[in-house]
XYZ file of N, CA and C in Angstrom:
708
model
N 178.449 -147.472 67.714
C 178.708 -146.755 68.962
C 177.473 -145.971 69.388
N 177.210 -145.954 70.662
C 176.102 -145.157 71.177
C 176.553 -143.710 71.327
N 175.581 -142.831 71.515
C 175.915 -141.424 71.703
C 176.758 -141.230 72.962
N 176.464 -141.970 74.012
C 177.235 -141.852 75.249
C 178.675 -142.322 75.042
N 178.857 -143.376 74.266
C 180.215 -143.853 73.976
C 180.994 -142.817 73.173
N 180.303 -142.177 72.274
C 180.965 -141.138 71.470
C 181.317 -139.932 72.329
N 180.458 -139.596 73.289
C 180.778 -138.491 74.199
C 182.045 -138.780 75.000
N 182.223 -140.025 75.401
C 183.441 -140.400 76.127
C 184.659 -140.174 75.237
N 184.556 -140.589 73.982
C 185.658 -140.411 73.035
C 185.966 -138.930 72.829
N 184.916 -138.133 72.678
C 185.101 -136.693 72.470
C 185.787 -136.040 73.674
N 185.386 -136.435 74.858
C 186.010 -135.874 76.057
C 187.481 -136.260 76.155
N 187.811 -137.471 75.715
C 189.210 -137.906 75.736
C 190.059 -137.128 74.735
N 189.441 -136.697 73.648
C 190.144 -135.946 72.605
C 190.219 -134.442 72.896
N 189.419 -133.974 73.820
C 189.302 -132.532 74.077
C 190.616 -131.927 74.585
N 190.898 -130.706 74.117
C 192.084 -129.951 74.543
C 191.632 -128.577 75.033
N 192.028 -128.228 76.224
C 191.576 -126.972 76.822
C 192.021 -125.760 76.014
N 193.266 -125.759 75.570
C 193.754 -124.613 74.797
C 192.995 -124.476 73.475
N 192.708 -125.619 72.878
C 191.970 -125.569 71.615
C 190.519 -125.152 71.851
N 189.983 -125.496 73.005
C 188.627 -125.055 73.353
C 188.566 -123.535 73.401
N 189.550 -122.927 74.047
C 189.592 -121.468 74.133
C 189.735 -120.839 72.748
N 190.581 -121.449 71.919
C 190.777 -120.944 70.556
C 189.470 -121.023 69.765
N 188.810 -122.164 69.820
C 187.551 -122.350 69.089
C 186.481 -121.379 69.576
N 186.417 -121.200 70.891
C 185.417 -120.306 71.471
C 185.613 -118.869 70.990
N 186.872 -118.485 70.754
C 187.145 -117.124 70.289
C 186.627 -116.898 68.870
N 186.479 -117.983 68.103
C 185.998 -117.884 66.726
C 184.488 -118.080 66.609
N 183.878 -118.534 67.709
C 182.449 -118.854 67.677
C 181.715 -118.144 68.820
N 181.574 -116.854 68.731
C 180.886 -116.109 69.796
C 179.470 -116.611 70.016
N 179.115 -116.787 71.280
C 177.768 -117.237 71.613
C 177.621 -118.736 71.738
N 178.644 -119.483 71.320
C 178.614 -120.944 71.442
C 179.393 -121.321 72.700
N 178.700 -121.816 73.718
C 179.337 -122.009 75.024
C 179.425 -123.474 75.451
N 179.220 -124.407 74.510
C 179.288 -125.826 74.884
C 180.380 -126.564 74.107
N 181.484 -125.866 73.879
C 182.596 -126.411 73.098
C 183.520 -127.234 73.991
N 183.870 -128.426 73.541
C 184.831 -129.261 74.263
C 186.265 -128.917 73.885
N 186.486 -128.685 72.608
C 187.836 -128.406 72.140
C 188.469 -129.591 71.435
N 187.744 -130.215 70.507
C 188.260 -131.342 69.734
C 188.668 -130.830 68.349
N 189.869 -131.149 67.934
C 190.376 -130.670 66.654
C 189.628 -131.309 65.486
N 189.541 -130.574 64.376
C 188.779 -131.035 63.215
C 189.252 -132.376 62.646
N 190.548 -132.626 62.518
C 190.958 -133.945 61.996
C 190.453 -135.097 62.856
N 190.415 -134.898 64.160
C 189.901 -135.938 65.061
C 188.402 -136.117 64.892
N 187.684 -135.009 64.729
C 186.242 -135.098 64.488
C 185.959 -135.823 63.179
N 186.730 -135.521 62.142
C 186.523 -136.191 60.858
C 186.768 -137.690 60.972
N 187.782 -138.063 61.734
C 188.091 -139.482 61.918
C 186.917 -140.206 62.571
N 186.361 -139.599 63.609
C 185.209 -140.198 64.286
C 183.998 -140.218 63.365
N 183.786 -139.137 62.631
C 182.631 -139.043 61.735
C 182.680 -140.114 60.653
N 183.839 -140.363 60.094
C 183.970 -141.388 59.042
C 183.654 -142.775 59.597
N 184.065 -143.018 60.830
C 183.779 -144.306 61.467
C 182.277 -144.470 61.694
N 181.635 -143.398 62.189
C 180.186 -143.443 62.409
C 179.451 -143.646 61.094
N 179.896 -142.939 60.049
C 179.223 -143.023 58.746
C 179.243 -144.447 58.194
N 180.274 -145.181 58.491
C 180.376 -146.563 58.024
C 179.522 -147.515 58.864
N 179.321 -147.163 60.139
C 178.619 -148.072 61.049
C 177.107 -147.860 61.037
N 176.642 -146.666 61.465
C 175.192 -146.404 61.520
C 174.955 -144.898 61.500
N 175.026 -144.334 60.304
C 174.911 -142.885 60.181
C 173.518 -142.385 60.568
N 172.501 -143.214 60.333
C 171.133 -142.789 60.656
C 170.933 -142.621 62.158
N 171.552 -143.484 62.932
C 171.451 -143.379 64.387
C 172.047 -142.068 64.864
N 173.186 -141.703 64.302
C 173.824 -140.434 64.661
C 172.938 -139.248 64.287
N 172.354 -139.264 63.097
C 171.534 -138.145 62.643
C 170.241 -138.022 63.431
N 169.898 -139.059 64.183
C 168.678 -139.028 64.991
C 168.915 -138.410 66.371
N 170.172 -138.087 66.706
C 170.441 -137.477 68.012
C 169.642 -136.188 68.168
N 168.957 -136.044 69.277
C 168.216 -134.813 69.576
C 168.857 -134.049 70.729
N 169.276 -134.795 71.753
C 169.889 -134.185 72.932
C 171.394 -134.078 72.705
N 171.818 -132.913 72.217
C 173.243 -132.727 71.928
C 173.859 -131.823 72.996
N 174.670 -132.442 73.809
C 175.272 -131.741 74.941
C 176.416 -130.839 74.508
N 177.139 -131.268 73.492
C 178.339 -130.562 73.063
C 178.222 -130.054 71.625
N 178.871 -128.943 71.373
C 178.993 -128.390 70.020
C 179.535 -129.451 69.057
N 180.491 -130.221 69.514
C 181.120 -131.233 68.656
C 180.152 -132.318 68.197
N 179.093 -132.559 68.946
C 178.102 -133.544 68.512
C 177.360 -133.054 67.263
N 177.055 -131.772 67.220
C 176.423 -131.203 66.034
C 177.401 -131.189 64.868
N 178.659 -130.901 65.156
C 179.687 -130.951 64.113
C 179.809 -132.358 63.538
N 179.749 -133.359 64.404
C 179.808 -134.738 63.935
C 178.644 -135.046 63.005
N 177.449 -134.609 63.366
C 176.296 -134.845 62.507
C 176.501 -134.204 61.132
N 177.042 -132.994 61.116
C 177.293 -132.309 59.843
C 178.248 -133.116 58.973
N 179.304 -133.635 59.583
C 180.294 -134.403 58.836
C 179.769 -135.776 58.440
N 179.078 -136.433 59.358
C 178.525 -137.769 59.076
C 177.564 -137.706 57.895
N 176.731 -136.685 57.852
C 175.784 -136.543 56.745
C 176.521 -136.411 55.417
N 177.659 -135.745 55.460
C 178.460 -135.608 54.248
C 179.117 -136.901 53.822
N 179.546 -137.693 54.787
C 180.249 -138.945 54.489
C 179.308 -140.128 54.232
N 178.060 -140.001 54.620
C 177.112 -141.123 54.516
C 176.892 -141.549 53.071
N 176.740 -142.842 52.873
C 176.445 -143.401 51.560
C 174.990 -143.856 51.542
N 174.176 -143.197 50.732
C 172.752 -143.530 50.673
C 172.148 -142.915 49.430
N 170.914 -143.243 49.158
C 170.182 -142.640 48.050
C 170.134 -141.130 48.234
N 170.343 -140.382 47.170
C 170.425 -138.925 47.285
C 169.146 -138.323 47.856
N 167.996 -138.876 47.529
C 166.745 -138.342 48.063
C 166.643 -138.539 49.570
N 167.156 -139.674 50.041
C 167.171 -139.918 51.475
C 168.121 -138.946 52.172
N 169.291 -138.726 51.584
C 170.251 -137.786 52.161
C 169.679 -136.370 52.217
N 169.008 -135.965 51.167
C 168.447 -134.615 51.123
C 167.307 -134.444 52.122
N 166.559 -135.497 52.364
C 165.487 -135.429 53.362
C 166.070 -135.227 54.755
N 167.159 -135.931 55.055
C 167.821 -135.769 56.355
C 168.480 -134.392 56.427
N 169.067 -133.960 55.320
C 169.688 -132.637 55.267
C 168.681 -131.538 55.568
N 167.483 -131.666 55.035
C 166.444 -130.657 55.271
C 166.130 -130.536 56.758
N 166.140 -131.653 57.467
C 165.885 -131.619 58.912
C 167.070 -131.021 59.661
N 168.279 -131.327 59.186
C 169.472 -130.878 59.902
C 169.714 -129.379 59.755
N 169.365 -128.812 58.635
C 169.627 -127.387 58.389
C 169.074 -126.515 59.516
N 167.966 -126.939 60.104
C 167.373 -126.164 61.206
C 168.272 -126.126 62.434
N 169.251 -127.035 62.512
C 170.159 -127.084 63.660
C 171.347 -126.142 63.506
N 171.550 -125.594 62.328
C 172.731 -124.767 62.075
C 172.566 -123.395 62.722
N 173.470 -123.077 63.638
C 173.418 -121.757 64.280
C 174.792 -121.107 64.352
N 175.745 -121.619 63.557
C 177.072 -120.995 63.510
C 177.764 -121.362 62.200
N 178.753 -120.562 61.839
C 179.419 -120.747 60.547
C 180.231 -122.041 60.483
N 180.734 -122.516 61.608
C 181.589 -123.698 61.606
C 180.812 -124.957 61.236
N 179.659 -125.152 61.851
C 178.810 -126.293 61.502
C 178.373 -126.170 60.044
N 177.966 -124.959 59.663
C 177.514 -124.723 58.288
C 178.589 -125.114 57.284
N 179.786 -124.599 57.473
C 180.836 -124.799 56.478
C 181.384 -126.220 56.498
N 181.375 -126.859 57.667
C 181.795 -128.256 57.746
C 180.804 -129.150 56.997
N 179.527 -128.842 57.125
C 178.510 -129.576 56.387
C 178.727 -129.421 54.886
N 178.922 -128.191 54.441
C 179.080 -127.930 53.009
C 180.316 -128.622 52.445
N 181.427 -128.534 53.145
C 182.662 -129.127 52.629
C 182.600 -130.647 52.632
N 181.792 -131.227 53.510
C 181.686 -132.687 53.606
C 180.672 -133.276 52.629
N 179.715 -132.478 52.186
C 178.595 -133.012 51.412
C 178.986 -133.228 49.946
N 179.857 -134.206 49.730
C 180.411 -134.463 48.402
C 179.382 -135.025 47.419
N 178.238 -135.450 47.920
C 177.192 -135.945 47.014
C 176.801 -134.886 45.994
N 177.045 -133.628 46.329
C 176.711 -132.544 45.405
C 177.512 -132.635 44.110
N 178.687 -133.229 44.174
C 179.486 -133.385 42.955
C 178.859 -134.393 42.003
N 178.313 -135.452 42.570
C 177.730 -136.519 41.757
C 176.302 -136.215 41.326
N 175.569 -135.541 42.205
C 174.151 -135.265 41.940
C 173.927 -133.753 41.854
N 174.549 -133.148 40.858
C 174.509 -131.695 40.735
C 173.086 -131.155 40.624
N 172.284 -131.725 39.749
C 170.943 -131.188 39.531
C 170.047 -131.395 40.736
N 170.109 -132.580 41.351
C 169.268 -132.854 42.515
C 169.588 -131.917 43.677
N 170.878 -131.711 43.920
C 171.273 -130.826 45.025
C 170.973 -129.371 44.684
N 171.156 -129.004 43.416
C 170.796 -127.647 42.990
C 169.317 -127.377 43.255
N 168.478 -128.291 42.847
C 167.036 -128.119 43.065
C 166.733 -127.978 44.557
N 167.432 -128.740 45.377
C 167.254 -128.648 46.831
C 167.658 -127.260 47.330
N 168.797 -126.774 46.879
C 169.282 -125.463 47.321
C 168.330 -124.341 46.941
N 167.676 -124.497 45.802
C 166.776 -123.436 45.354
C 165.590 -123.238 46.303
N 165.331 -124.225 47.131
C 164.286 -124.076 48.128
C 164.676 -123.137 49.257
N 165.961 -122.778 49.321
C 166.470 -121.908 50.388
C 167.039 -120.591 49.859
N 167.060 -120.414 48.565
C 167.766 -119.264 47.987
C 167.173 -117.916 48.391
N 165.898 -117.876 48.764
C 165.261 -116.613 49.147
C 165.087 -116.480 50.664
N 165.729 -117.370 51.403
C 165.554 -117.363 52.855
C 166.166 -116.116 53.493
N 165.496 -115.606 54.520
C 166.035 -114.486 55.301
C 166.748 -114.985 56.558
N 166.768 -116.311 56.743
C 167.507 -116.895 57.858
C 169.003 -116.808 57.558
N 169.773 -116.284 58.505
C 171.193 -116.018 58.276
C 171.968 -117.240 57.803
N 171.739 -118.389 58.445
C 172.553 -119.555 58.119
C 171.983 -120.379 56.970
N 170.708 -120.258 56.707
C 170.178 -120.868 55.488
C 170.741 -120.130 54.275
N 170.808 -118.804 54.371
C 171.379 -118.006 53.283
C 172.865 -118.325 53.105
N 173.595 -118.451 54.211
C 175.017 -118.797 54.116
C 175.187 -120.209 53.551
N 174.321 -121.111 53.951
C 174.390 -122.475 53.445
C 174.320 -122.483 51.920
N 173.390 -121.748 51.359
C 173.269 -121.680 49.901
C 174.543 -121.108 49.294
N 175.035 -120.000 49.846
C 176.223 -119.349 49.287
C 177.448 -120.255 49.326
N 177.663 -120.927 50.446
C 178.854 -121.764 50.586
C 178.740 -123.026 49.734
N 177.545 -123.573 49.614
C 177.359 -124.731 48.735
C 177.597 -124.344 47.273
N 177.112 -123.196 46.861
C 177.350 -122.737 45.495
C 178.838 -122.534 45.262
N 179.492 -121.949 46.200
C 180.931 -121.716 46.090
C 181.700 -123.030 45.975
N 181.272 -124.041 46.727
C 181.994 -125.307 46.774
C 181.750 -126.180 45.544
N 180.532 -126.139 44.979
C 180.164 -127.142 43.968
C 179.599 -126.605 42.659
N 179.311 -125.303 42.585
C 178.599 -124.817 41.404
C 179.288 -123.676 40.668
N 180.551 -123.493 40.921
C 181.321 -122.546 40.100
C 181.985 -123.372 39.008
N 181.201 -123.681 37.991
C 181.675 -124.496 36.882
C 180.949 -124.083 35.609
N 181.381 -124.628 34.479
C 180.837 -124.201 33.191
C 179.328 -124.389 33.084
N 178.818 -125.440 33.690
C 177.390 -125.739 33.569
C 176.501 -124.819 34.402
N 177.059 -124.274 35.483
C 176.205 -123.555 36.433
C 176.606 -122.102 36.706
N 177.732 -121.640 36.178
C 178.232 -120.327 36.607
C 177.219 -119.200 36.427
N 176.505 -119.169 35.299
C 175.538 -118.079 35.083
C 174.416 -118.120 36.117
N 173.903 -119.307 36.371
C 172.832 -119.452 37.365
C 173.361 -119.197 38.771
N 174.591 -119.608 39.020
C 175.198 -119.387 40.339
C 175.329 -117.903 40.638
N 175.824 -117.136 39.685
C 175.957 -115.693 39.878
C 174.599 -115.056 40.139
N 173.591 -115.495 39.394
C 172.244 -114.943 39.565
C 171.716 -115.203 40.969
N 171.901 -116.420 41.460
C 171.421 -116.751 42.813
C 172.218 -115.984 43.868
N 173.530 -115.946 43.716
C 174.355 -115.207 44.678
C 173.950 -113.738 44.735
N 173.612 -113.184 43.586
C 173.227 -111.774 43.529
C 171.913 -111.460 44.196
N 171.140 -112.491 44.524
C 169.836 -112.266 45.148
C 169.732 -112.837 46.562
N 170.829 -113.343 47.100
C 170.810 -113.852 48.472
C 170.608 -112.700 49.451
N 169.849 -112.947 50.495
C 169.627 -111.952 51.545
C 170.910 -111.825 52.360
N 171.621 -110.722 52.185
C 172.920 -110.535 52.839
C 172.850 -109.505 53.969
N 171.680 -109.315 54.528
C 171.548 -108.316 55.583
C 172.229 -108.738 56.884
N 172.441 -110.039 57.051
C 173.093 -110.524 58.277
C 174.537 -110.909 57.976
N 175.386 -110.767 58.985
C 176.844 -110.839 58.814
C 177.317 -112.114 58.128
N 176.933 -113.283 58.656
C 177.500 -114.522 58.130
C 176.981 -114.859 56.737
N 175.784 -114.418 56.417
C 175.276 -114.583 55.058
C 176.056 -113.685 54.102
N 176.342 -112.471 54.533
C 177.106 -111.534 53.716
C 178.520 -112.048 53.465
N 179.174 -112.551 54.508
C 180.536 -113.066 54.366
C 180.578 -114.283 53.449
N 179.619 -115.187 53.610
C 179.586 -116.368 52.753
C 179.387 -116.002 51.295
N 178.536 -115.025 51.035
C 178.278 -114.579 49.672
C 179.508 -113.898 49.077
N 180.172 -113.074 49.857
C 181.387 -112.400 49.388
C 182.468 -113.413 49.022
N 182.618 -114.411 49.863
C 183.590 -115.477 49.629
C 183.282 -116.202 48.316
N 182.009 -116.486 48.089
C 181.602 -117.184 46.863
C 181.858 -116.322 45.625
N 181.528 -115.040 45.706
C 181.770 -114.149 44.570
C 183.266 -114.040 44.257
N 184.099 -114.012 45.288
C 185.544 -113.921 45.067
C 186.057 -115.157 44.328
N 185.560 -116.329 44.701
C 185.973 -117.553 44.014
C 185.428 -117.587 42.582
N 184.229 -117.056 42.404
C 183.674 -116.974 41.053
C 184.532 -116.047 40.193
N 184.984 -114.947 40.770
C 185.840 -114.003 40.047
C 187.145 -114.700 39.637
N 187.702 -115.487 40.544
C 188.957 -116.179 40.247
C 188.800 -117.143 39.075
N 187.659 -117.788 38.982
C 187.439 -118.799 37.943
C 186.837 -118.218 36.660
N 185.995 -117.202 36.814
C 185.295 -116.607 35.663
C 185.313 -115.087 35.830
N 186.470 -114.511 35.648
C 186.641 -113.086 35.955
C 185.756 -112.183 35.097
N 185.710 -112.439 33.797
C 184.935 -111.568 32.906
C 183.451 -111.617 33.245
N 182.922 -112.819 33.382
C 181.501 -112.982 33.717
C 181.164 -112.336 35.054
N 182.023 -112.590 36.071
C 181.734 -112.101 37.426
C 181.841 -110.583 37.503
N 182.868 -110.036 36.874
C 183.033 -108.582 36.852
C 181.829 -107.915 36.197
N 181.402 -108.465 35.064
C 180.244 -107.915 34.349
C 178.980 -108.018 35.204
N 178.798 -109.163 35.848
C 177.605 -109.340 36.671
C 177.575 -108.331 37.815
N 178.697 -108.155 38.495
C 178.745 -107.234 39.639
C 178.547 -105.789 39.215
N 178.968 -105.453 38.006
C 178.739 -104.100 37.498
C 177.251 -103.851 37.256
N 176.579 -104.890 36.797
C 175.158 -104.753 36.458
C 174.234 -105.045 37.636
N 174.724 -105.803 38.624
C 173.893 -106.191 39.769
C 174.706 -106.012 41.063
N 175.083 -104.800 41.356
C 175.916 -104.545 42.525
C 175.162 -104.891 43.808
N 175.762 -105.732 44.669
C 175.112 -106.088 45.937
C 175.065 -104.894 46.892
N 174.518 -105.101 48.081
C 174.514 -104.041 49.083
C 175.953 -103.606 49.352
N 176.128 -102.372 49.815
C 177.461 -101.778 49.931
C 178.400 -102.577 50.832
N 177.888 -103.104 51.950
C 178.738 -103.867 52.866
C 179.259 -105.129 52.194
N 178.377 -105.865 51.543
C 178.774 -107.108 50.877
C 179.714 -106.823 49.708
N 179.442 -105.781 48.953
C 180.302 -105.461 47.807
C 181.722 -105.142 48.272
N 181.829 -104.402 49.339
C 183.159 -104.067 49.867
C 183.881 -105.348 50.316
N 183.140 -106.267 50.924
C 183.733 -107.538 51.350
C 184.180 -108.367 50.144
N 183.414 -108.326 49.075
C 183.794 -109.041 47.857
C 185.137 -108.522 47.353
N 185.276 -107.209 47.290
C 186.529 -106.619 46.814
C 187.694 -106.999 47.720
N 187.453 -106.998 49.029
C 188.499 -107.392 49.969
C 188.904 -108.851 49.764
N 187.902 -109.733 49.632
C 188.177 -111.159 49.433
C 188.947 -111.386 48.132
N 188.600 -110.642 47.101
C 189.295 -110.768 45.824
C 190.763 -110.380 45.960
N 191.018 -109.326 46.694
C 192.399 -108.884 46.872
C 193.204 -109.879 47.705
N 192.535 -110.623 48.574
C 193.209 -111.621 49.398
C 193.446 -112.934 48.649
N 192.762 -113.119 47.525
C 192.836 -114.384 46.794
C 194.165 -114.535 46.059
N 194.710 -115.745 46.096
C 195.927 -116.052 45.344
C 195.594 -116.489 43.912
N 194.307 -116.631 43.614
C 193.885 -117.168 42.317
C 193.519 -116.078 41.313
N 193.473 -114.834 41.777
C 193.065 -113.739 40.904
C 194.301 -113.057 40.330
N 194.263 -112.734 39.054
C 195.432 -112.192 38.355
C 195.849 -110.824 38.900
N 197.106 -110.486 38.674
C 197.639 -109.180 39.095
C 196.881 -108.063 38.393
N 196.565 -108.275 37.113
C 195.836 -107.258 36.347
C 194.462 -107.002 36.955
N 193.764 -108.068 37.301
C 192.453 -107.922 37.921
C 192.560 -107.253 39.286
N 193.607 -107.573 40.025
C 193.758 -106.973 41.355
C 194.012 -105.473 41.260
N 194.694 -105.044 40.207
C 194.885 -103.607 40.012
C 193.549 -102.929 39.756
N 192.712 -103.569 38.957
C 191.365 -103.048 38.706
C 190.561 -103.012 40.008
N 190.656 -104.086 40.786
C 189.893 -104.194 42.036
C 190.340 -103.130 43.039
N 191.637 -102.866 43.105
C 192.150 -101.822 44.012
C 191.554 -100.465 43.651
N 191.522 -100.167 42.367
C 190.940 -98.893 41.933
C 189.448 -98.838 42.259
N 188.777 -99.963 41.994
C 187.342 -100.042 42.295
C 187.089 -99.861 43.788
N 187.944 -100.465 44.603
C 187.794 -100.380 46.051
C 187.995 -98.943 46.527
N 188.992 -98.266 45.980
C 189.252 -96.874 46.372
C 188.108 -95.962 45.967
N 187.589 -96.167 44.752
C 186.447 -95.369 44.303
C 185.228 -95.631 45.173
N 185.059 -96.889 45.525
C 183.912 -97.267 46.343
C 184.014 -96.652 47.741
N 185.200 -96.677 48.318
C 185.400 -96.082 49.645
C 185.091 -94.590 49.629
N 185.500 -93.937 48.571
C 185.251 -92.490 48.460
C 183.763 -92.184 48.389
N 182.998 -93.112 47.807
C 181.562 -92.874 47.631
C 180.738 -93.293 48.843
N 181.383 -93.973 49.782
C 180.655 -94.476 50.956
C 181.231 -93.841 52.226
N 180.528 -92.902 52.773
C 181.063 -92.169 53.928
C 181.322 -93.041 55.131
N 180.590 -94.212 55.249
C 180.720 -95.030 56.444
C 181.904 -95.974 56.357
N 182.645 -95.991 55.265
C 183.833 -96.830 55.172
C 185.067 -95.993 55.463
């Protein structure tokens, strides 16, 4: 399918009410058609089977959904991992919102099979001050590297991500909460010894309390920690 043919399909799938809903979640993004995620995934899987490279070569993207398709297609594409990572490096520069970022991360299943190769790739961005490069690292770690082989290194990287910008801070907090759910002792100890900036730490505690995976005992500890933290921070 050509890009113009895909635009026709996207316009046919667009819903005005969903466009308004999506726009409310993506401030500053004004080229949204309003296509639901399951429909985008369906189109992306079809493109990935036909000619994923042609899709990734799109430069003139009229709609937000075209960038979303590229994020998903890259995740679904079947190719040599080095080739995928080279295309990924080019695409990362296109990320300017959390939705594209997180759709890319959730789709990029190659990280499960090629843990070391993708880890090495991520380490090239771990010190970035770019908001969405930092979030990309945090969300990828959360999705694929909270496991026995990587948890210690994952916590270390998360603890050093630049969280000065909102979406990087939120992504990091989300990752720490999932790490706590899976490795409570390690994560609790790490946060005690390497407490993040106050805003991110408070978000971590909030995310932990919202998690269904964290024990009641841990949540009681977190509630006390949160109350103590609030008392020590006048701006909360």
